PDB file of C-alpha atoms in Angstrom:
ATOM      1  CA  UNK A 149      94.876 102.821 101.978  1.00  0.00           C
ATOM      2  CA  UNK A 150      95.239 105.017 104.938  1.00  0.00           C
ATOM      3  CA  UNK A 151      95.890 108.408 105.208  1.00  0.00           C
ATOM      4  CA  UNK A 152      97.796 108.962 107.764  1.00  0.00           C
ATOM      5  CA  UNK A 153     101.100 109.748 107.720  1.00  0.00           C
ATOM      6  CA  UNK A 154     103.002 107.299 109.625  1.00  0.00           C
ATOM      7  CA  UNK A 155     106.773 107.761 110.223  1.00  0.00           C
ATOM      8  CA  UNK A 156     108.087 104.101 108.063  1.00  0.00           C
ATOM      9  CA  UNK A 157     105.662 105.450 105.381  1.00  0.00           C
ATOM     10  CA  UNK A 158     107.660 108.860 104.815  1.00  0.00           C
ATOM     11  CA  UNK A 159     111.128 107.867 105.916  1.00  0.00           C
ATOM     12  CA  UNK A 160     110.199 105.454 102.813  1.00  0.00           C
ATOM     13  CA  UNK A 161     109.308 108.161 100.950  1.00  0.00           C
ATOM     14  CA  UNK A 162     112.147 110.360 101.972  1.00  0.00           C
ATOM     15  CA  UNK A 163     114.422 107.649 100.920  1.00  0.00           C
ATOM     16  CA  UNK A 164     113.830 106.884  97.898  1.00  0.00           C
ATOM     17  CA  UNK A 165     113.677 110.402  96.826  1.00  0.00           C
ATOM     18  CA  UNK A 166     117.416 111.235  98.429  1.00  0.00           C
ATOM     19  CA  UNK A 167     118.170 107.936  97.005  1.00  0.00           C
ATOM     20  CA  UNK A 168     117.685 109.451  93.193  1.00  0.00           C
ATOM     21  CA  UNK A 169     119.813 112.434  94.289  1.00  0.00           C
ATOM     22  CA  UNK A 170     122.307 110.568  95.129  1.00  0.00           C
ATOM     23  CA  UNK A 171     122.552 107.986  92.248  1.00  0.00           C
ATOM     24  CA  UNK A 172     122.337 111.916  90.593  1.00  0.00           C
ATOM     25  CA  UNK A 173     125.498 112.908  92.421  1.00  0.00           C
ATOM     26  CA  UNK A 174     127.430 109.869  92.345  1.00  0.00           C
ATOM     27  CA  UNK A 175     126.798 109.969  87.951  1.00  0.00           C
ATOM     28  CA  UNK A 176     127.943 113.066  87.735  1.00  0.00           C
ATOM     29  CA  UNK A 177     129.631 116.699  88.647  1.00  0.00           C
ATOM     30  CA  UNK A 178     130.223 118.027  92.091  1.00  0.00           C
ATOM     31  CA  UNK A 179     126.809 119.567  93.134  1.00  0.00           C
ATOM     32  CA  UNK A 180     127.291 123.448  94.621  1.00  0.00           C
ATOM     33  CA  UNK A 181     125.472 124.588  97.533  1.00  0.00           C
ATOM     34  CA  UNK A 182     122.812 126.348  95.799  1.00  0.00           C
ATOM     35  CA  UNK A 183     121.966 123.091  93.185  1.00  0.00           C
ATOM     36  CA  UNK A 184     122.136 121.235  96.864  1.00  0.00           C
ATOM     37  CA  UNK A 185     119.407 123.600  97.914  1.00  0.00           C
ATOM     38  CA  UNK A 186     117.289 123.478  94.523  1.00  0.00           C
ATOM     39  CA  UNK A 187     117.346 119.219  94.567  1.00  0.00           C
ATOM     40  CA  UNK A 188     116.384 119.549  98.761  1.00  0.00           C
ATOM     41  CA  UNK A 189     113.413 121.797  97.200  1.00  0.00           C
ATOM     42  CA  UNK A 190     112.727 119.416  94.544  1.00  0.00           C
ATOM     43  CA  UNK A 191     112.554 116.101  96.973  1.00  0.00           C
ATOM     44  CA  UNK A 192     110.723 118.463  99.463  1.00  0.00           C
ATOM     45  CA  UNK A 193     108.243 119.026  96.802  1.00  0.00           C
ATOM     46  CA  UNK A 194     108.311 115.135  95.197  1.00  0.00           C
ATOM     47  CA  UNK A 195     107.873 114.056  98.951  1.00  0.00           C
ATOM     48  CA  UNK A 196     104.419 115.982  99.590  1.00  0.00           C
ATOM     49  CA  UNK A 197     103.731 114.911  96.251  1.00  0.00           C
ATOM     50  CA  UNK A 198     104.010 111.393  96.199  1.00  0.00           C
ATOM     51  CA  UNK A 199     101.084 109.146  96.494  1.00  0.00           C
ATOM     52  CA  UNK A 200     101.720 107.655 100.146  1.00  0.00           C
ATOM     53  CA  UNK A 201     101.914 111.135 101.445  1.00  0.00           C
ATOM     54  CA  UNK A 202      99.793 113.051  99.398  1.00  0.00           C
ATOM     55  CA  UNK A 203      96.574 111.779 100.431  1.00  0.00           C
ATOM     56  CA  UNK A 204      97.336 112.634 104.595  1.00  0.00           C
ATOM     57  CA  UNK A 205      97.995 116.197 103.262  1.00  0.00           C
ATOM     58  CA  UNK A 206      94.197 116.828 101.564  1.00  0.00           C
ATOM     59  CA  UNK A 207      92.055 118.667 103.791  1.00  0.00           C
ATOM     60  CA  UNK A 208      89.204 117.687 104.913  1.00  0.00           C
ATOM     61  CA  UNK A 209      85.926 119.377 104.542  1.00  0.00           C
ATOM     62  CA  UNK A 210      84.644 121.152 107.687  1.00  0.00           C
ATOM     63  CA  UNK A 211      81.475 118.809 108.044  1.00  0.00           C
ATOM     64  CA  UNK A 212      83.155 115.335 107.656  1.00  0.00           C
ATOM     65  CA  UNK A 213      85.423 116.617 110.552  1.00  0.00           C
ATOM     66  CA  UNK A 214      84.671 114.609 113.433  1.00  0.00           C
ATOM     67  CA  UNK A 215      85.789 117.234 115.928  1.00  0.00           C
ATOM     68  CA  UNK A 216      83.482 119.679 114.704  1.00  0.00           C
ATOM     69  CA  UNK A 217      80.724 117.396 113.902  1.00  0.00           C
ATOM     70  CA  UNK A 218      81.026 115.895 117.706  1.00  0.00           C
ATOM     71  CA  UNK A 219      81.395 119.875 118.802  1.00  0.00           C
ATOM     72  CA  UNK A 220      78.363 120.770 117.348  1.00  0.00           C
ATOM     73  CA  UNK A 221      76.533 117.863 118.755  1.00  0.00           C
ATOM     74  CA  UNK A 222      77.569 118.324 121.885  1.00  0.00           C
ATOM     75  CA  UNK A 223      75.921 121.822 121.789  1.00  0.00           C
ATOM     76  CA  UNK A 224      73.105 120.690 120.628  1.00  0.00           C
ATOM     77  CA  UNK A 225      72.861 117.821 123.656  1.00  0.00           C
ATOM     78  CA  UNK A 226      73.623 120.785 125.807  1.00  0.00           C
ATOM     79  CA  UNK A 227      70.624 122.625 124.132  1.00  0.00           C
ATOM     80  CA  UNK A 228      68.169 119.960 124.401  1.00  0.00           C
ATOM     81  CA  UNK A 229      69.262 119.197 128.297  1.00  0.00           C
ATOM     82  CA  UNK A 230      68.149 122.631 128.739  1.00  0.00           C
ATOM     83  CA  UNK A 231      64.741 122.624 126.809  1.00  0.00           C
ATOM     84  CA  UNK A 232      62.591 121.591 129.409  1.00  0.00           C
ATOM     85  CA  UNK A 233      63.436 124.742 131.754  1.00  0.00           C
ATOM     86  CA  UNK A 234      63.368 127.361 129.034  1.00  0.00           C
ATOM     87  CA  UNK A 235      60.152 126.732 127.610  1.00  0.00           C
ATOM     88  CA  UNK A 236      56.949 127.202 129.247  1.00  0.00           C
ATOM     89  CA  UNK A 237      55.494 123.931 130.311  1.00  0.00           C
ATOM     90  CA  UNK A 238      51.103 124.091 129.611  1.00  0.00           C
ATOM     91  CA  UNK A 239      49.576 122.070 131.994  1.00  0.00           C
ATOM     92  CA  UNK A 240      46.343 122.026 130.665  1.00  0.00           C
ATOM     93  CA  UNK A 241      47.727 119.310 128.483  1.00  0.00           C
ATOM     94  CA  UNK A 242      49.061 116.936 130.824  1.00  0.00           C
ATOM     95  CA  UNK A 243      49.081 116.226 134.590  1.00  0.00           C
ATOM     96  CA  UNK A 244      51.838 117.223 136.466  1.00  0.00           C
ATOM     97  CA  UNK A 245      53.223 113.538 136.690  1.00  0.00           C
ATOM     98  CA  UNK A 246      53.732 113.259 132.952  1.00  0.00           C
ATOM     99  CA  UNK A 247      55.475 116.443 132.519  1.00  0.00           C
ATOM    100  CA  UNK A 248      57.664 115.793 135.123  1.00  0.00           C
ATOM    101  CA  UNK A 249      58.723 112.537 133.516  1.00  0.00           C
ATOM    102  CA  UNK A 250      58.850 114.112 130.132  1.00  0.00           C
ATOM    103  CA  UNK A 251      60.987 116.427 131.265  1.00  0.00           C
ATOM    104  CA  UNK A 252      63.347 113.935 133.125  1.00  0.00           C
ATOM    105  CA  UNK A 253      63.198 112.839 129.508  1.00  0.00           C
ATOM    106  CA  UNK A 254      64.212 115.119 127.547  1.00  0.00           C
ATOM    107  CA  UNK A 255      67.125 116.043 129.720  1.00  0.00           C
ATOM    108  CA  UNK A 256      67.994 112.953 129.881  1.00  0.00           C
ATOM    109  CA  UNK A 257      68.342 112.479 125.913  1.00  0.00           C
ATOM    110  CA  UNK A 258      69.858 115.770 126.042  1.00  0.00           C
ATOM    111  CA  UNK A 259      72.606 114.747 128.379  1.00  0.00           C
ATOM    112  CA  UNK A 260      73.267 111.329 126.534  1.00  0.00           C
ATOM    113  CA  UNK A 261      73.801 113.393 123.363  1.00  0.00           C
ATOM    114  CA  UNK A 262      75.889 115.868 124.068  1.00  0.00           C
ATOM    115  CA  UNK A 263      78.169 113.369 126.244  1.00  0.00           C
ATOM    116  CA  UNK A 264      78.622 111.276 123.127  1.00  0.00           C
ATOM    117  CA  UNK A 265      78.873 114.706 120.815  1.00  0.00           C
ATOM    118  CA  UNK A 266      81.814 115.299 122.891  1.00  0.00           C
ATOM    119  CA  UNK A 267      82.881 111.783 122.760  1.00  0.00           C
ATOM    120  CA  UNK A 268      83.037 112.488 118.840  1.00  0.00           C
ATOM    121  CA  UNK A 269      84.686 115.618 118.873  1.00  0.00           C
ATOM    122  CA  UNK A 270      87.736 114.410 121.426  1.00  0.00           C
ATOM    123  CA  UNK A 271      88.094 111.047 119.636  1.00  0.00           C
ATOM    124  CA  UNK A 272      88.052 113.203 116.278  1.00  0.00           C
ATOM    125  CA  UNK A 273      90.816 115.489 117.449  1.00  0.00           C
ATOM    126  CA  UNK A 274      92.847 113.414 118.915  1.00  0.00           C
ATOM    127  CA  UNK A 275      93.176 110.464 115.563  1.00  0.00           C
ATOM    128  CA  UNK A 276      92.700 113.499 113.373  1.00  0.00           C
ATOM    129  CA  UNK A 277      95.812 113.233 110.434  1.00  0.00           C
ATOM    130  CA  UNK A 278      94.342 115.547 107.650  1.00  0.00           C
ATOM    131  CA  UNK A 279      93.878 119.376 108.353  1.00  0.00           C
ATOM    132  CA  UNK A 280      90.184 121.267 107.941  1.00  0.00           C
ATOM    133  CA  UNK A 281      89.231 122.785 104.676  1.00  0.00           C
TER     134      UNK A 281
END
């Protein structure tokens, strides 16, 4: 089942509940404002209840959020792109040629990743239907 909210999934929702207050109504005595107010509370409270709703309202926990998931990703694509200029290259090790390509590298894989962290994180916010808990 999906969790998203959609609008035919509560206006179902929303109408079956009203339709119990009114077969309520229609059985009975003339309803005064404030029992109009407790039953508007009561199908307020049976609607975010309900098990077609209920689901879209359970938050989600912070690291299955794809928007901060991608976020953090991306930051870590940006930190990577930047590895090869903050850290001391040793020469000894290699010739000048293969650090130069490593480098082109690692920026490289840096850039990819934090493209497609943010990717994530955009594509996460924007289908996102549960709140962060």
């Amino acid at each position: 089942m999906s969790k998203s909210v959609t609008a035919p999934k509560l206006e179902d929702v929303v109408a079956d509940m009203a339709t119990d207050i009114i077969k309520q109504a229609a059985a009975g005595d003339p309803i005064t404002l404030g029992d109009a107010m407790n039953k508007a509370r009561h199908v307020a409270r049976k609607v975010v209840t309900d098990g077609r709703i209920a689901p879209a309202l359970e938050p989600v926990k912070w690291w299955r959020s794809h928007a901060i998931v991608g976020a953090l990703n991306a930051g870590a694509g940006a930190l990577v792109a930047a590895l090869p200029t903050l850290t001391p290259v040793i020469v000894d090790l290699a010739s000048p040629e293969q650090v130069k390509w490593w480098n082109a590298a690692v920026t490289l894989t840096g850039v990819v990743w934090g493209v497609v962290g943010a990717a994530v994180s955009v594509g996460g916010r924007v289908n996102t239907t549960r709140p962060i808990g």
